[in-house]
Amino acid sequence: MSKNFRVLASVAMAATLAATTACSNTRDTEEASSGGSASNLVGIAMPTRSLERWNNDGAHLDGLLKKAGYTTSLQYADNKVEQQITQIENMINQNPKVLVVASIDGTALGPVLEKAANAKIKVIAYDRLINSTPNVDYYATFDNYLVGKLQGEFIVDKLGLKDGKGPFNLEPFAGSSDDNNAKFFFNGAWDVLKPYVESGKLVIPSGKKIATEEDWKTVSITGWKSETAQAEMDNRINSFYTGGKKVNVVLSPNDSLALGIAQSLESKGYKPGADYPLITGQDADLANTKNVLADKQAMTVWKDTRTLGDQVAKMVDAIVKGGTVETNDTKTYNNGVKVVPAYLLPPVVVTKEDVKAKLVDSGFYTADKLGL
Ligand code: GAL
């Protein structure tokens, strides 16, 4: 998608929303189609500012909704669950029409969302599913299972595993165990890699066993923290990679972990080039995109957060106007109480060869920012 088209799309998006919002104001006061409140307030709860993408997500959605005439309350919760619950409670007290929530712990919001439901406030789960409650109305995200599948297929392809190449030393990592997405990312990758682990073409020197459905949690990194991933990688190298044994491939579910893992490898003497491990990633964070260009990370799965914001802004608008909320998956995301109707967006693999075509030409980054 070219940069000009992308900009035009955002402007068009805001204009469409603005047009319909303008007319809805009048209608709302008369009909109050969704939610008791006459306000035009939308509450936006984001998990943290310390993980790069959420800053983009929050700013883009907030900007779109404001441009469309909504009032917004955008809050970041420093990856602290209690802080997020308090923020959502405060939003509810301001009587919003809709709450958009990117949860920290998807299982911790049942009680506060019951208050939202009692106040007839609609809830959209943003990127991460909210579990164990009936009080979430819609879900918008990227195809999380496909993110992992793309990482697994990339590893199989690059290592030539289909052609019988190997064995290779693999170290698997998974995301934060309180994040519903982490399971989907891991399962998407592991469903591809498992046959090669079983055939011995992929060996895990650290002995991490992934036998049961829940075993992904044995390699999960809490809070998606780079420094925790770095320490874990240091530990595995110190303990299991002696006598010249080399790490050949690292399954990293996202970029914040990949950054810590790359720093650990570098500190252990690994240099980009022949024996540098293949590391996967997700989010196309700035530092990681530069690492991809510098051969310190082999790929990242890009999720254009602008398209997620656009989709959620459309959902908010449809809810406020009593229109039809667009969804394209009404099967996959059972949150333990119900299947939440979802809209899934496509993730895209980015490698050194297509950073410019995908990230610069679409306007996600300027060439200057990437040092291109
Ligand atoms: C996931 C999200 C990923 C990644 C990670 C850490 O839920 O889908 O894009 O950002 O959180 O923030």
XYZ file of C-alpha atoms and ligand atoms in Angstrom:
384
model
C 0.000 0.000 0.000
C 1.762 3.231 -1.133
C 2.386 6.067 1.325
C 0.029 8.492 -0.484
C -2.731 5.902 -0.512
C -2.129 5.201 3.193
C -2.382 8.930 4.097
C -5.447 9.341 1.886
C -7.003 6.290 3.590
C -6.558 7.830 7.086
C -7.929 11.212 5.992
C -10.825 9.524 4.192
C -11.420 7.377 7.303
C -11.583 10.457 9.553
C -13.795 12.328 7.056
C -16.280 9.416 6.827
C -16.384 9.109 10.598
C -16.697 12.907 10.994
C -19.599 13.063 8.494
C -21.541 10.309 10.190
C -20.605 11.397 13.712
C -21.810 14.913 12.987
C -25.217 13.575 12.017
C -25.195 11.046 14.891
C -24.803 13.711 17.551
C -28.269 14.937 16.889
C -29.614 11.406 16.625
C -27.909 10.322 19.850
C -29.522 12.948 21.978
C -32.850 11.795 20.638
C -32.373 8.038 20.615
C -29.304 7.286 22.731
C -28.782 4.222 20.511
C -25.993 2.607 22.502
C -25.020 3.200 26.077
C -27.065 5.385 28.448
C -24.727 8.320 28.062
C -25.404 11.318 25.843
C -21.663 11.992 25.770
C -19.537 11.271 22.741
C -16.766 9.947 24.891
C -14.678 6.935 23.912
C -12.346 5.445 26.538
C -9.085 3.964 25.205
C -7.094 1.783 27.634
C -3.590 0.801 26.466
C -1.260 -1.594 28.387
C 2.003 0.326 28.535
C 4.213 2.942 26.910
C 7.344 0.821 27.459
C 6.530 -1.487 24.535
C 6.871 0.597 21.391
C 3.826 -0.350 19.352
C 1.224 0.701 21.938
C 2.348 4.305 21.616
C 1.561 4.125 17.906
C -1.712 2.299 18.492
C -2.961 4.784 21.081
C -1.934 7.910 19.202
C -3.417 6.757 15.892
C -6.799 5.680 17.262
C -7.037 8.734 19.510
C -6.263 11.034 16.579
C -8.779 9.342 14.279
C -11.606 9.514 16.812
C -10.878 13.108 17.740
C -10.812 14.081 14.070
C -14.202 12.408 13.763
C -15.660 14.530 16.556
C -15.476 12.097 19.455
C -14.142 13.027 22.855
C -11.503 10.571 23.995
C -9.792 9.463 27.190
C -6.528 7.693 26.293
C -4.822 5.960 29.231
C -1.622 3.898 29.553
C -1.204 1.537 32.502
C 2.528 0.878 32.749
C 1.866 -2.882 32.392
C 0.261 -2.833 35.871
C -3.081 -4.697 36.014
C -4.480 -2.816 39.035
C -3.622 0.511 37.400
C -5.501 -0.516 34.260
C -8.554 -1.588 36.266
C -8.603 1.782 38.049
C -8.238 3.629 34.750
C -11.168 1.697 33.244
C -13.255 2.370 36.368
C -12.543 6.094 36.029
C -13.511 5.982 32.374
C -16.788 4.210 33.218
C -17.587 6.973 35.716
C -17.335 9.459 32.865
C -20.097 7.606 31.002
C -18.409 6.790 27.671
C -20.282 5.340 24.748
C -17.616 2.777 24.063
C -14.538 1.386 25.828
C -11.618 0.178 23.717
C -9.345 -2.009 25.845
C -5.920 -3.490 25.043
C -5.652 -5.583 28.185
C -2.534 -6.417 30.173
C -4.033 -9.531 31.748
C -7.052 -10.606 29.727
C -8.440 -12.608 32.664
C -8.460 -9.760 35.221
C -11.145 -7.434 33.825
C -14.387 -9.383 34.537
C -15.553 -7.309 37.550
C -14.816 -3.887 36.072
C -16.420 -4.774 32.736
C -19.539 -5.892 34.578
C -19.817 -2.266 35.710
C -19.478 -1.182 32.094
C -22.232 -3.569 31.038
C -24.525 -2.338 33.815
C -24.017 1.161 32.422
C -24.761 -0.154 28.908
C -21.258 0.743 27.712
C -20.049 -1.370 24.783
C -16.577 -2.890 24.990
C -14.158 -3.600 22.146
C -11.145 -5.804 22.941
C -8.175 -4.229 21.134
C -5.487 -6.591 19.779
C -5.632 -8.873 22.848
C -8.774 -10.872 23.712
C -10.460 -10.246 27.087
C -11.307 -13.563 28.741
C -13.702 -15.079 31.230
C -16.460 -12.446 30.926
C -19.640 -12.030 28.845
C -19.093 -8.247 28.911
C -16.898 -7.851 25.835
C -18.835 -7.143 22.651
C -16.275 -7.160 19.842
C -12.624 -7.980 19.210
C -10.290 -6.432 16.653
C -6.806 -7.794 16.138
C -4.385 -9.300 13.646
C -4.536 -13.026 12.825
C -2.449 -14.043 15.846
C -2.139 -17.721 14.937
C -0.922 -16.726 11.465
C 1.776 -14.510 13.025
C 3.309 -17.609 14.635
C 2.753 -19.731 11.541
C 4.648 -17.200 9.426
C 7.557 -17.288 11.921
C 7.619 -21.113 11.880
C 7.428 -21.302 8.074
C 10.201 -18.730 7.772
C 12.484 -20.904 9.918
C 11.635 -24.073 7.934
C 12.256 -22.243 4.674
C 15.499 -20.496 5.628
C 17.071 -23.608 7.196
C 15.993 -25.875 4.328
C 14.296 -28.250 6.750
C 11.888 -29.482 4.067
C 14.992 -30.638 2.109
C 16.196 -32.666 5.091
C 18.811 -30.149 6.243
C 19.904 -30.211 9.905
C 20.156 -30.899 12.757
C 20.046 -27.310 14.007
C 20.120 -25.985 17.589
C 16.864 -24.163 18.331
C 15.928 -22.069 21.357
C 12.184 -21.369 21.663
C 10.692 -18.383 23.484
C 7.100 -17.385 24.081
C 5.371 -14.170 25.071
C 3.856 -13.130 28.389
C 1.666 -15.866 29.890
C -1.051 -13.344 30.892
C -1.427 -12.283 27.231
C -3.989 -14.346 25.323
C -2.141 -13.623 22.072
C 1.047 -15.316 23.279
C -0.580 -18.762 23.127
C -1.737 -18.186 19.547
C 1.670 -16.914 18.426
C 3.424 -19.885 19.985
C 0.968 -22.525 18.740
C 1.070 -21.061 15.223
C 4.863 -21.466 15.144
C 5.045 -24.742 17.041
C 2.500 -26.482 14.842
C 4.967 -25.874 11.987
C 8.199 -26.662 13.877
C 7.055 -29.617 16.019
C 7.490 -32.305 13.299
C 11.133 -31.239 12.892
C 11.708 -31.328 16.656
C 10.218 -34.805 16.735
C 12.360 -35.933 13.765
C 15.508 -34.560 15.436
C 16.195 -31.988 12.702
C 15.608 -29.297 15.292
C 17.320 -29.921 18.620
C 16.731 -27.870 21.805
C 19.999 -27.977 23.801
C 18.401 -26.128 26.743
C 16.042 -29.089 27.079
C 12.882 -26.979 26.932
C 10.143 -29.570 26.351
C 6.912 -28.519 24.665
C 4.720 -31.600 25.045
C 1.360 -30.390 26.339
C -0.991 -27.549 25.370
C 0.201 -25.490 28.346
C 3.940 -26.149 27.995
C 4.430 -22.912 26.023
C 4.314 -21.202 29.425
C 7.617 -22.890 30.358
C 9.343 -20.637 27.799
C 7.208 -17.513 28.313
C 8.721 -14.146 29.167
C 6.538 -12.176 31.611
C 5.561 -8.700 30.516
C 7.338 -9.183 27.159
C 10.463 -7.642 28.757
C 13.666 -7.387 26.664
C 15.899 -7.561 29.726
C 14.230 -10.766 30.953
C 14.678 -12.377 27.534
C 18.330 -11.267 27.518
C 18.971 -12.807 30.944
C 17.193 -16.026 29.942
C 19.288 -16.289 26.764
C 22.495 -15.613 28.736
C 21.530 -18.394 31.095
C 20.815 -20.897 28.330
C 24.100 -20.117 26.518
C 26.142 -20.344 29.723
C 24.529 -23.622 30.750
C 23.976 -25.516 27.508
C 26.265 -24.080 24.832
C 29.734 -25.078 25.958
C 32.507 -26.781 23.997
C 31.899 -24.779 20.833
C 28.207 -25.633 20.533
C 26.396 -22.880 18.630
C 22.863 -21.516 18.707
C 21.518 -21.790 15.130
C 17.964 -20.467 15.416
C 15.843 -18.636 17.990
C 12.036 -18.584 17.874
C 11.315 -15.113 19.303
C 7.573 -14.243 19.298
C 8.099 -10.487 19.123
C 10.648 -7.692 18.730
C 11.058 -6.653 22.369
C 12.229 -10.201 23.153
C 14.311 -10.413 19.970
C 16.168 -7.256 21.009
C 17.184 -8.777 24.351
C 18.112 -12.074 22.696
C 20.307 -10.303 20.101
C 22.045 -8.357 22.890
C 22.754 -11.609 24.724
C 24.173 -13.272 21.596
C 26.335 -10.241 20.882
C 27.678 -10.272 24.443
C 28.604 -13.942 23.915
C 30.633 -13.128 20.808
C 28.126 -13.887 18.071
C 28.572 -11.525 15.118
C 26.274 -11.020 12.130
C 27.468 -13.239 9.322
C 28.037 -16.948 8.755
C 27.349 -18.430 12.223
C 24.892 -15.813 13.435
C 21.594 -17.441 14.526
C 18.353 -16.877 12.671
C 16.105 -14.809 14.968
C 12.399 -14.156 14.332
C 10.351 -11.201 15.595
C 7.073 -9.271 15.429
C 5.915 -5.628 15.405
C 8.616 -4.006 13.229
C 9.815 -1.906 16.151
C 12.343 0.747 15.087
C 15.418 -0.770 16.777
C 14.536 -4.199 15.446
C 13.941 -2.974 11.927
C 17.441 -1.517 12.090
C 18.684 -4.897 13.382
C 17.030 -6.583 10.407
C 18.906 -4.180 8.112
C 22.122 -4.973 10.041
C 21.634 -8.782 9.841
C 21.143 -9.057 13.610
C 17.539 -10.261 13.160
C 16.300 -12.278 10.170
C 12.702 -11.081 9.994
C 9.867 -9.383 11.791
C 6.132 -9.913 11.367
C 4.734 -6.480 10.682
C 1.241 -5.639 11.864
C 0.310 -2.224 10.466
C -1.190 -0.792 13.639
C -2.762 2.022 11.612
C -5.094 -0.462 9.945
C -6.121 -1.834 13.349
C -6.890 1.700 14.541
C -8.883 2.369 11.375
C -10.922 -0.789 11.884
C -11.624 -0.073 15.533
C -12.639 3.511 14.722
C -15.156 2.077 12.242
C -16.443 -0.313 14.913
C -16.856 2.526 17.421
C -18.780 4.499 14.839
C -21.094 1.626 13.982
C -21.785 1.006 17.670
C -22.546 4.691 18.360
C -24.862 4.899 15.393
C -26.578 1.566 16.017
C -25.190 0.344 12.677
C -23.734 -3.057 11.797
C -20.303 -3.699 13.272
C -18.106 -5.326 10.644
C -16.546 -8.661 11.708
C -14.871 -11.415 9.680
C -14.348 -14.170 12.253
C -17.155 -15.408 14.486
C -15.601 -18.767 15.386
C -11.991 -18.595 16.570
C -11.988 -16.461 19.671
C -13.863 -18.189 22.484
C -13.009 -16.266 25.646
C -14.161 -19.050 27.960
C -17.681 -17.615 28.274
C -18.615 -16.891 24.646
C -17.206 -16.621 21.117
C -16.431 -12.933 20.687
C -17.164 -11.660 17.139
C -13.848 -10.508 15.743
C -12.239 -8.641 12.898
C -8.838 -10.123 11.969
C -6.251 -8.185 9.985
C -3.400 -9.734 7.988
C 0.166 -9.803 9.405
C 3.052 -9.462 6.917
C 6.605 -10.850 6.964
C 9.324 -8.209 6.554
C 12.942 -9.075 5.779
C 15.992 -6.981 4.892
C 15.051 -7.215 1.222
C 11.613 -5.612 1.604
C 11.920 -3.156 4.479
C 11.750 -0.270 2.015
C 8.869 -1.619 -0.058
C 6.740 -2.504 2.969
C 7.667 -0.131 5.777
C 8.965 2.975 3.978
C 6.749 3.078 0.875
C 3.674 2.625 3.098
C 4.750 5.543 5.270
C 5.163 3.460 8.449
C 8.740 4.726 8.673
C 10.667 7.346 6.746
C 13.855 6.203 5.011
C 15.663 8.756 7.121
C 14.446 7.215 10.387
C 15.853 3.843 9.297
C 19.107 5.324 8.112
C 18.310 4.289 4.540
C 1.028 -8.720 21.932
C 0.908 -7.965 20.664
C 2.223 -7.963 19.996
C 3.333 -7.501 20.908
C 3.201 -7.950 22.313
C 3.997 -7.107 23.264
O -0.198 -8.849 22.492
O -0.044 -8.546 19.826
O 2.124 -7.141 18.856
O 3.399 -6.170 20.856
O 1.886 -7.958 22.751
O 3.513 -5.832 23.325
